[in-house]
XYZ file of C-alpha atoms in Angstrom:
87
model
C 89.269 110.158 125.535
C 90.441 107.297 127.706
C 94.239 107.011 127.901
C 94.451 103.539 126.341
C 92.194 104.587 123.430
C 94.256 107.740 122.982
C 97.494 105.716 122.897
C 96.015 103.252 120.413
C 94.826 106.053 118.106
C 98.154 107.874 118.326
C 100.091 104.674 117.601
C 97.830 103.936 114.653
C 98.392 107.410 113.203
C 102.140 107.090 113.726
C 102.109 103.922 111.645
C 99.796 105.172 108.882
C 100.752 108.850 108.428
C 104.136 108.149 106.775
C 102.191 106.421 103.972
C 99.484 109.107 103.773
C 100.775 110.607 100.547
C 100.158 107.374 98.644
C 96.583 106.951 99.840
C 93.272 108.285 98.572
C 92.557 110.606 101.506
C 93.608 114.276 101.321
C 96.198 115.729 103.674
C 93.592 117.927 105.371
C 91.874 114.719 106.565
C 95.109 113.515 108.203
C 95.815 116.939 109.696
C 92.319 116.945 111.230
C 92.826 113.440 112.646
C 96.097 114.456 114.278
C 94.688 117.787 115.498
C 91.740 116.010 117.125
C 94.196 114.253 119.447
C 95.749 117.511 120.592
C 92.789 118.336 122.850
C 93.199 115.027 124.691
C 96.999 115.072 124.988
C 97.670 115.440 128.695
C 101.296 114.332 128.860
C 104.169 116.272 127.259
C 105.334 113.059 125.552
C 101.984 112.859 123.753
C 102.259 116.476 122.662
C 105.766 115.818 121.304
C 104.506 112.798 119.333
C 101.614 114.823 117.907
C 104.008 117.619 116.915
C 106.212 115.049 115.186
C 103.219 113.712 113.233
C 102.321 117.234 112.135
C 105.901 117.776 110.902
C 105.832 114.475 108.986
C 102.506 115.384 107.380
C 103.747 118.832 106.404
C 106.912 117.356 104.883
C 104.914 114.799 102.889
C 102.531 117.487 101.712
C 105.409 119.724 100.621
C 107.071 116.805 98.843
C 103.884 115.991 96.945
C 103.373 119.650 96.017
C 106.970 119.911 94.788
C 106.645 116.715 92.748
C 103.403 117.886 91.167
C 104.972 121.215 90.266
C 107.684 119.551 88.228
C 106.902 119.261 84.531
C 105.876 115.763 83.649
C 107.861 113.885 81.055
C 106.027 113.655 77.775
C 105.957 110.218 76.221
C 106.971 110.259 72.589
C 105.729 107.137 70.834
C 106.890 108.182 67.373
C 109.871 105.819 67.460
C 107.717 102.756 68.264
C 106.153 100.568 65.604
C 102.554 99.381 65.750
C 103.676 96.141 67.367
C 104.969 98.106 70.349
C 108.610 97.352 69.627
C 111.228 99.977 69.002
C 111.644 100.746 65.328
């Protein structure tokens, strides 16, 4: 990959990955995107940035897993009237 394309792709991923948990694509997609850059990373600074992205992705994935493991709050509508107002 040409250096300027590599830098553009890495910058794009750095801007989008922090919001990955709110999007429709699974984490394995984002991990694969980041991993695909590893083979082209010639400079140590690129490798450090890729490692940082992997840590961010792992943290987001863990956070989502932890949030999904928590019991969801059950909505009890018994105290509402038919009009939708509290009785």
